[in-house]
Protein backbone atom coordinates (compact mmCIF):
# COMPACT_ATOMS: atom_id res chain seq x y z
CA UNK A 1 0.00 0.00 0.00
CA UNK A 2 1.31 3.42 -0.88
CA UNK A 3 2.28 5.51 2.13
CA UNK A 4 -0.27 8.16 1.20
CA UNK A 5 -3.06 5.58 1.52
CA UNK A 6 -2.16 4.08 4.91
CA UNK A 7 -4.25 6.45 7.04
CA UNK A 8 -7.38 5.85 4.96
CA UNK A 9 -6.64 2.13 4.82
CA UNK A 10 -6.48 1.97 8.61
CA UNK A 11 -9.55 4.18 8.97
CA UNK A 12 -11.64 2.03 6.61
CA UNK A 13 -10.32 -1.31 7.84
CA UNK A 14 -8.59 -2.17 4.57
CA UNK A 15 -5.49 -2.85 6.67
CA UNK A 16 -5.37 -3.76 10.35
CA UNK A 17 -1.98 -2.32 11.19
CA UNK A 18 1.04 -0.53 9.84
CA UNK A 19 4.75 -0.70 10.56
CA UNK A 20 6.75 2.50 10.25
CA UNK A 21 9.14 4.63 12.27
CA UNK A 22 7.66 6.53 15.22
CA UNK A 23 8.10 9.94 13.62
CA UNK A 24 6.44 8.79 10.38
CA UNK A 25 3.50 7.42 12.37
CA UNK A 26 3.27 10.63 14.38
CA UNK A 27 3.61 12.90 11.36
CA UNK A 28 0.80 11.06 9.61
CA UNK A 29 -1.47 11.18 12.68
CA UNK A 30 -1.84 7.40 12.82
CA UNK A 31 -2.70 7.88 16.51
CA UNK A 32 -6.15 8.90 15.23
CA UNK A 33 -6.76 5.50 13.65
CA UNK A 34 -4.50 3.11 15.61
CA UNK A 35 -5.00 2.05 19.21
CA UNK A 36 -1.52 0.70 19.83
CA UNK A 37 2.12 1.56 19.22
CA UNK A 38 4.39 -1.44 19.79
CA UNK A 39 8.00 -0.47 20.43
CA UNK A 40 9.99 -3.40 19.06
CA UNK A 41 12.99 -1.25 18.10
CA UNK A 42 13.69 -3.60 15.22
CA UNK A 43 14.70 -0.89 12.76
CA UNK A 44 17.57 1.49 13.25
CA UNK A 45 17.53 4.83 11.54
CA UNK A 46 20.91 5.41 9.93
CA UNK A 47 22.74 8.07 8.01
CA UNK A 48 24.73 7.42 4.88
CA UNK A 49 27.33 9.73 3.40
CA UNK A 50 28.12 8.73 -0.16
CA UNK A 51 31.09 9.80 -2.23
CA UNK A 52 32.41 8.54 -5.52
CA UNK A 53 35.50 6.44 -4.68
CA UNK A 54 37.68 8.19 -7.22
CA UNK A 55 36.65 11.61 -5.92
CA UNK A 56 37.08 10.72 -2.24
CA UNK A 57 40.37 8.88 -2.74
CA UNK A 58 41.62 11.85 -4.74
CA UNK A 59 41.19 14.16 -1.76
CA UNK A 60 44.14 14.85 0.53
CA UNK A 61 44.30 12.52 3.54
CA UNK A 62 43.60 15.35 5.98
CA UNK A 63 40.47 16.32 4.04
CA UNK A 64 39.28 12.70 4.08
CA UNK A 65 39.84 12.61 7.84
CA UNK A 66 37.89 15.86 8.33
CA UNK A 67 35.00 14.56 6.22
CA UNK A 68 34.87 11.27 8.15
CA UNK A 69 34.90 13.09 11.50
CA UNK A 70 32.24 15.57 10.35
CA UNK A 71 30.05 12.73 9.08
CA UNK A 72 30.34 10.92 12.42
CA UNK A 73 29.58 14.10 14.34
CA UNK A 74 26.58 14.92 12.14
CA UNK A 75 25.27 11.37 12.45
CA UNK A 76 25.60 11.41 16.24
CA UNK A 77 23.80 14.76 16.41
CA UNK A 78 21.00 13.54 14.14
CA UNK A 79 20.58 10.36 16.19
CA UNK A 80 20.20 12.37 19.40
CA UNK A 81 17.77 14.74 17.69
CA UNK A 82 15.65 11.85 16.38
CA UNK A 83 15.56 10.13 19.77
CA UNK A 84 14.49 13.38 21.45
CA UNK A 85 11.77 13.98 18.85
CA UNK A 86 10.61 10.36 19.11
CA UNK A 87 10.22 10.77 22.87
CA UNK A 88 8.10 13.88 22.35
CA UNK A 89 6.02 12.15 19.67
CA UNK A 90 5.40 9.09 21.84
CA UNK A 91 4.27 11.30 24.72
CA UNK A 92 1.87 13.19 22.44
CA UNK A 93 0.48 9.98 20.93
CA UNK A 94 -0.16 8.64 24.44
CA UNK A 95 -1.93 11.88 25.34
CA UNK A 96 -4.11 11.40 22.26
CA UNK A 97 -5.16 7.96 23.52
CA UNK A 98 -2.70 5.60 21.89
CA UNK A 99 -1.43 2.82 24.14
CA UNK A 100 2.34 2.39 23.86
CA UNK A 101 3.53 -1.16 24.45
CA UNK A 102 7.12 -2.12 25.22
CA UNK A 103 7.19 -5.89 24.68
CA UNK A 104 9.73 -8.25 26.17
CA UNK A 105 12.19 -8.59 23.28
CA UNK A 106 14.04 -11.67 24.54
CA UNK A 107 11.50 -13.97 22.89
CA UNK A 108 12.10 -12.32 19.53
CA UNK A 109 15.85 -12.57 20.03
CA UNK A 110 15.62 -16.23 21.07
CA UNK A 111 13.72 -17.04 17.87
CA UNK A 112 16.62 -15.63 15.87
CA UNK A 113 19.29 -17.74 17.56
CA UNK A 114 20.90 -19.83 14.87
CA UNK A 115 19.57 -17.62 12.08
CA UNK A 116 23.05 -16.99 10.70
CA UNK A 117 23.75 -20.74 10.49
CA UNK A 118 20.78 -21.16 8.16
CA UNK A 119 22.22 -18.51 5.85
CA UNK A 120 26.01 -18.97 5.85
CA UNK A 121 26.50 -16.12 3.37
CA UNK A 122 25.07 -13.71 5.96
CA UNK A 123 27.01 -14.99 8.96
CA UNK A 124 29.70 -12.26 8.83
CA UNK A 125 27.10 -9.53 8.44
CA UNK A 126 25.08 -10.88 11.39
CA UNK A 127 28.23 -10.91 13.55
CA UNK A 128 28.95 -7.29 12.58
CA UNK A 129 25.42 -6.26 13.50
CA UNK A 130 25.54 -8.07 16.82
CA UNK A 131 28.91 -6.56 17.71
CA UNK A 132 27.59 -3.06 16.90
CA UNK A 133 24.75 -3.42 19.39
mmCIF file of C-alpha atoms in Angstrom:
data_model
loop_
_atom_site.group_PDB
_atom_site.id
_atom_site.type_symbol
_atom_site.label_atom_id
_atom_site.label_comp_id
_atom_site.label_asym_id
_atom_site.label_seq_id
_atom_site.Cartn_x
_atom_site.Cartn_y
_atom_site.Cartn_z
ATOM 1 C CA UNK A 1 0.000 0.000 0.000
ATOM 2 C CA UNK A 2 1.313 3.418 -0.881
ATOM 3 C CA UNK A 3 2.279 5.513 2.135
ATOM 4 C CA UNK A 4 -0.269 8.160 1.200
ATOM 5 C CA UNK A 5 -3.064 5.578 1.520
ATOM 6 C CA UNK A 6 -2.160 4.082 4.911
ATOM 7 C CA UNK A 7 -4.254 6.452 7.040
ATOM 8 C CA UNK A 8 -7.382 5.852 4.958
ATOM 9 C CA UNK A 9 -6.644 2.128 4.817
ATOM 10 C CA UNK A 10 -6.482 1.974 8.607
ATOM 11 C CA UNK A 11 -9.552 4.180 8.968
ATOM 12 C CA UNK A 12 -11.643 2.034 6.612
ATOM 13 C CA UNK A 13 -10.316 -1.308 7.844
ATOM 14 C CA UNK A 14 -8.593 -2.172 4.574
ATOM 15 C CA UNK A 15 -5.489 -2.853 6.670
ATOM 16 C CA UNK A 16 -5.367 -3.765 10.347
ATOM 17 C CA UNK A 17 -1.980 -2.316 11.194
ATOM 18 C CA UNK A 18 1.038 -0.531 9.835
ATOM 19 C CA UNK A 19 4.754 -0.695 10.559
ATOM 20 C CA UNK A 20 6.746 2.498 10.249
ATOM 21 C CA UNK A 21 9.136 4.630 12.275
ATOM 22 C CA UNK A 22 7.657 6.528 15.221
ATOM 23 C CA UNK A 23 8.097 9.942 13.623
ATOM 24 C CA UNK A 24 6.445 8.789 10.385
ATOM 25 C CA UNK A 25 3.501 7.422 12.373
ATOM 26 C CA UNK A 26 3.265 10.626 14.378
ATOM 27 C CA UNK A 27 3.614 12.901 11.361
ATOM 28 C CA UNK A 28 0.797 11.062 9.609
ATOM 29 C CA UNK A 29 -1.473 11.178 12.685
ATOM 30 C CA UNK A 30 -1.839 7.402 12.824
ATOM 31 C CA UNK A 31 -2.699 7.875 16.509
ATOM 32 C CA UNK A 32 -6.150 8.903 15.232
ATOM 33 C CA UNK A 33 -6.763 5.497 13.649
ATOM 34 C CA UNK A 34 -4.502 3.106 15.607
ATOM 35 C CA UNK A 35 -5.004 2.052 19.210
ATOM 36 C CA UNK A 36 -1.518 0.700 19.830
ATOM 37 C CA UNK A 37 2.120 1.560 19.221
ATOM 38 C CA UNK A 38 4.386 -1.435 19.793
ATOM 39 C CA UNK A 39 7.999 -0.466 20.428
ATOM 40 C CA UNK A 40 9.985 -3.396 19.060
ATOM 41 C CA UNK A 41 12.985 -1.253 18.103
ATOM 42 C CA UNK A 42 13.694 -3.600 15.221
ATOM 43 C CA UNK A 43 14.704 -0.888 12.763
ATOM 44 C CA UNK A 44 17.573 1.487 13.255
ATOM 45 C CA UNK A 45 17.535 4.835 11.538
ATOM 46 C CA UNK A 46 20.906 5.409 9.928
ATOM 47 C CA UNK A 47 22.740 8.068 8.010
ATOM 48 C CA UNK A 48 24.733 7.424 4.876
ATOM 49 C CA UNK A 49 27.331 9.726 3.403
ATOM 50 C CA UNK A 50 28.124 8.727 -0.157
ATOM 51 C CA UNK A 51 31.088 9.803 -2.232
ATOM 52 C CA UNK A 52 32.407 8.543 -5.521
ATOM 53 C CA UNK A 53 35.497 6.441 -4.680
ATOM 54 C CA UNK A 54 37.677 8.186 -7.224
ATOM 55 C CA UNK A 55 36.654 11.606 -5.924
ATOM 56 C CA UNK A 56 37.081 10.721 -2.245
ATOM 57 C CA UNK A 57 40.365 8.878 -2.744
ATOM 58 C CA UNK A 58 41.618 11.852 -4.744
ATOM 59 C CA UNK A 59 41.191 14.159 -1.758
ATOM 60 C CA UNK A 60 44.142 14.850 0.533
ATOM 61 C CA UNK A 61 44.302 12.516 3.541
ATOM 62 C CA UNK A 62 43.604 15.345 5.984
ATOM 63 C CA UNK A 63 40.470 16.323 4.035
ATOM 64 C CA UNK A 64 39.279 12.701 4.077
ATOM 65 C CA UNK A 65 39.840 12.608 7.838
ATOM 66 C CA UNK A 66 37.895 15.856 8.334
ATOM 67 C CA UNK A 67 34.996 14.557 6.221
ATOM 68 C CA UNK A 68 34.866 11.271 8.149
ATOM 69 C CA UNK A 69 34.899 13.087 11.496
ATOM 70 C CA UNK A 70 32.244 15.572 10.353
ATOM 71 C CA UNK A 71 30.054 12.730 9.081
ATOM 72 C CA UNK A 72 30.339 10.918 12.419
ATOM 73 C CA UNK A 73 29.578 14.104 14.343
ATOM 74 C CA UNK A 74 26.576 14.920 12.144
ATOM 75 C CA UNK A 75 25.269 11.371 12.447
ATOM 76 C CA UNK A 76 25.596 11.406 16.244
ATOM 77 C CA UNK A 77 23.804 14.764 16.409
ATOM 78 C CA UNK A 78 20.998 13.545 14.144
ATOM 79 C CA UNK A 79 20.583 10.356 16.189
ATOM 80 C CA UNK A 80 20.200 12.374 19.401
ATOM 81 C CA UNK A 81 17.769 14.737 17.692
ATOM 82 C CA UNK A 82 15.650 11.850 16.376
ATOM 83 C CA UNK A 83 15.563 10.129 19.775
ATOM 84 C CA UNK A 84 14.493 13.377 21.451
ATOM 85 C CA UNK A 85 11.771 13.983 18.848
ATOM 86 C CA UNK A 86 10.606 10.361 19.108
ATOM 87 C CA UNK A 87 10.218 10.769 22.866
ATOM 88 C CA UNK A 88 8.103 13.885 22.353
ATOM 89 C CA UNK A 89 6.025 12.146 19.667
ATOM 90 C CA UNK A 90 5.402 9.089 21.841
ATOM 91 C CA UNK A 91 4.268 11.302 24.718
ATOM 92 C CA UNK A 92 1.874 13.193 22.442
ATOM 93 C CA UNK A 93 0.479 9.977 20.933
ATOM 94 C CA UNK A 94 -0.157 8.641 24.441
ATOM 95 C CA UNK A 95 -1.926 11.882 25.336
ATOM 96 C CA UNK A 96 -4.113 11.396 22.256
ATOM 97 C CA UNK A 97 -5.158 7.963 23.523
ATOM 98 C CA UNK A 98 -2.695 5.599 21.886
ATOM 99 C CA UNK A 99 -1.425 2.821 24.137
ATOM 100 C CA UNK A 100 2.337 2.390 23.863
ATOM 101 C CA UNK A 101 3.528 -1.158 24.448
ATOM 102 C CA UNK A 102 7.122 -2.121 25.224
ATOM 103 C CA UNK A 103 7.186 -5.893 24.680
ATOM 104 C CA UNK A 104 9.731 -8.251 26.167
ATOM 105 C CA UNK A 105 12.194 -8.592 23.285
ATOM 106 C CA UNK A 106 14.036 -11.674 24.538
ATOM 107 C CA UNK A 107 11.495 -13.968 22.888
ATOM 108 C CA UNK A 108 12.104 -12.319 19.526
ATOM 109 C CA UNK A 109 15.851 -12.573 20.031
ATOM 110 C CA UNK A 110 15.620 -16.228 21.068
ATOM 111 C CA UNK A 111 13.716 -17.039 17.870
ATOM 112 C CA UNK A 112 16.622 -15.632 15.865
ATOM 113 C CA UNK A 113 19.288 -17.743 17.558
ATOM 114 C CA UNK A 114 20.897 -19.833 14.867
ATOM 115 C CA UNK A 115 19.573 -17.621 12.075
ATOM 116 C CA UNK A 116 23.052 -16.992 10.695
ATOM 117 C CA UNK A 117 23.746 -20.735 10.494
ATOM 118 C CA UNK A 118 20.775 -21.162 8.165
ATOM 119 C CA UNK A 119 22.222 -18.511 5.845
ATOM 120 C CA UNK A 120 26.006 -18.972 5.851
ATOM 121 C CA UNK A 121 26.496 -16.125 3.374
ATOM 122 C CA UNK A 122 25.073 -13.713 5.960
ATOM 123 C CA UNK A 123 27.014 -14.990 8.964
ATOM 124 C CA UNK A 124 29.695 -12.264 8.834
ATOM 125 C CA UNK A 125 27.101 -9.532 8.440
ATOM 126 C CA UNK A 126 25.082 -10.877 11.390
ATOM 127 C CA UNK A 127 28.228 -10.906 13.552
ATOM 128 C CA UNK A 128 28.954 -7.293 12.578
ATOM 129 C CA UNK A 129 25.416 -6.263 13.498
ATOM 130 C CA UNK A 130 25.544 -8.075 16.824
ATOM 131 C CA UNK A 131 28.911 -6.558 17.709
ATOM 132 C CA UNK A 132 27.590 -3.059 16.902
ATOM 133 C CA UNK A 133 24.750 -3.417 19.390
#
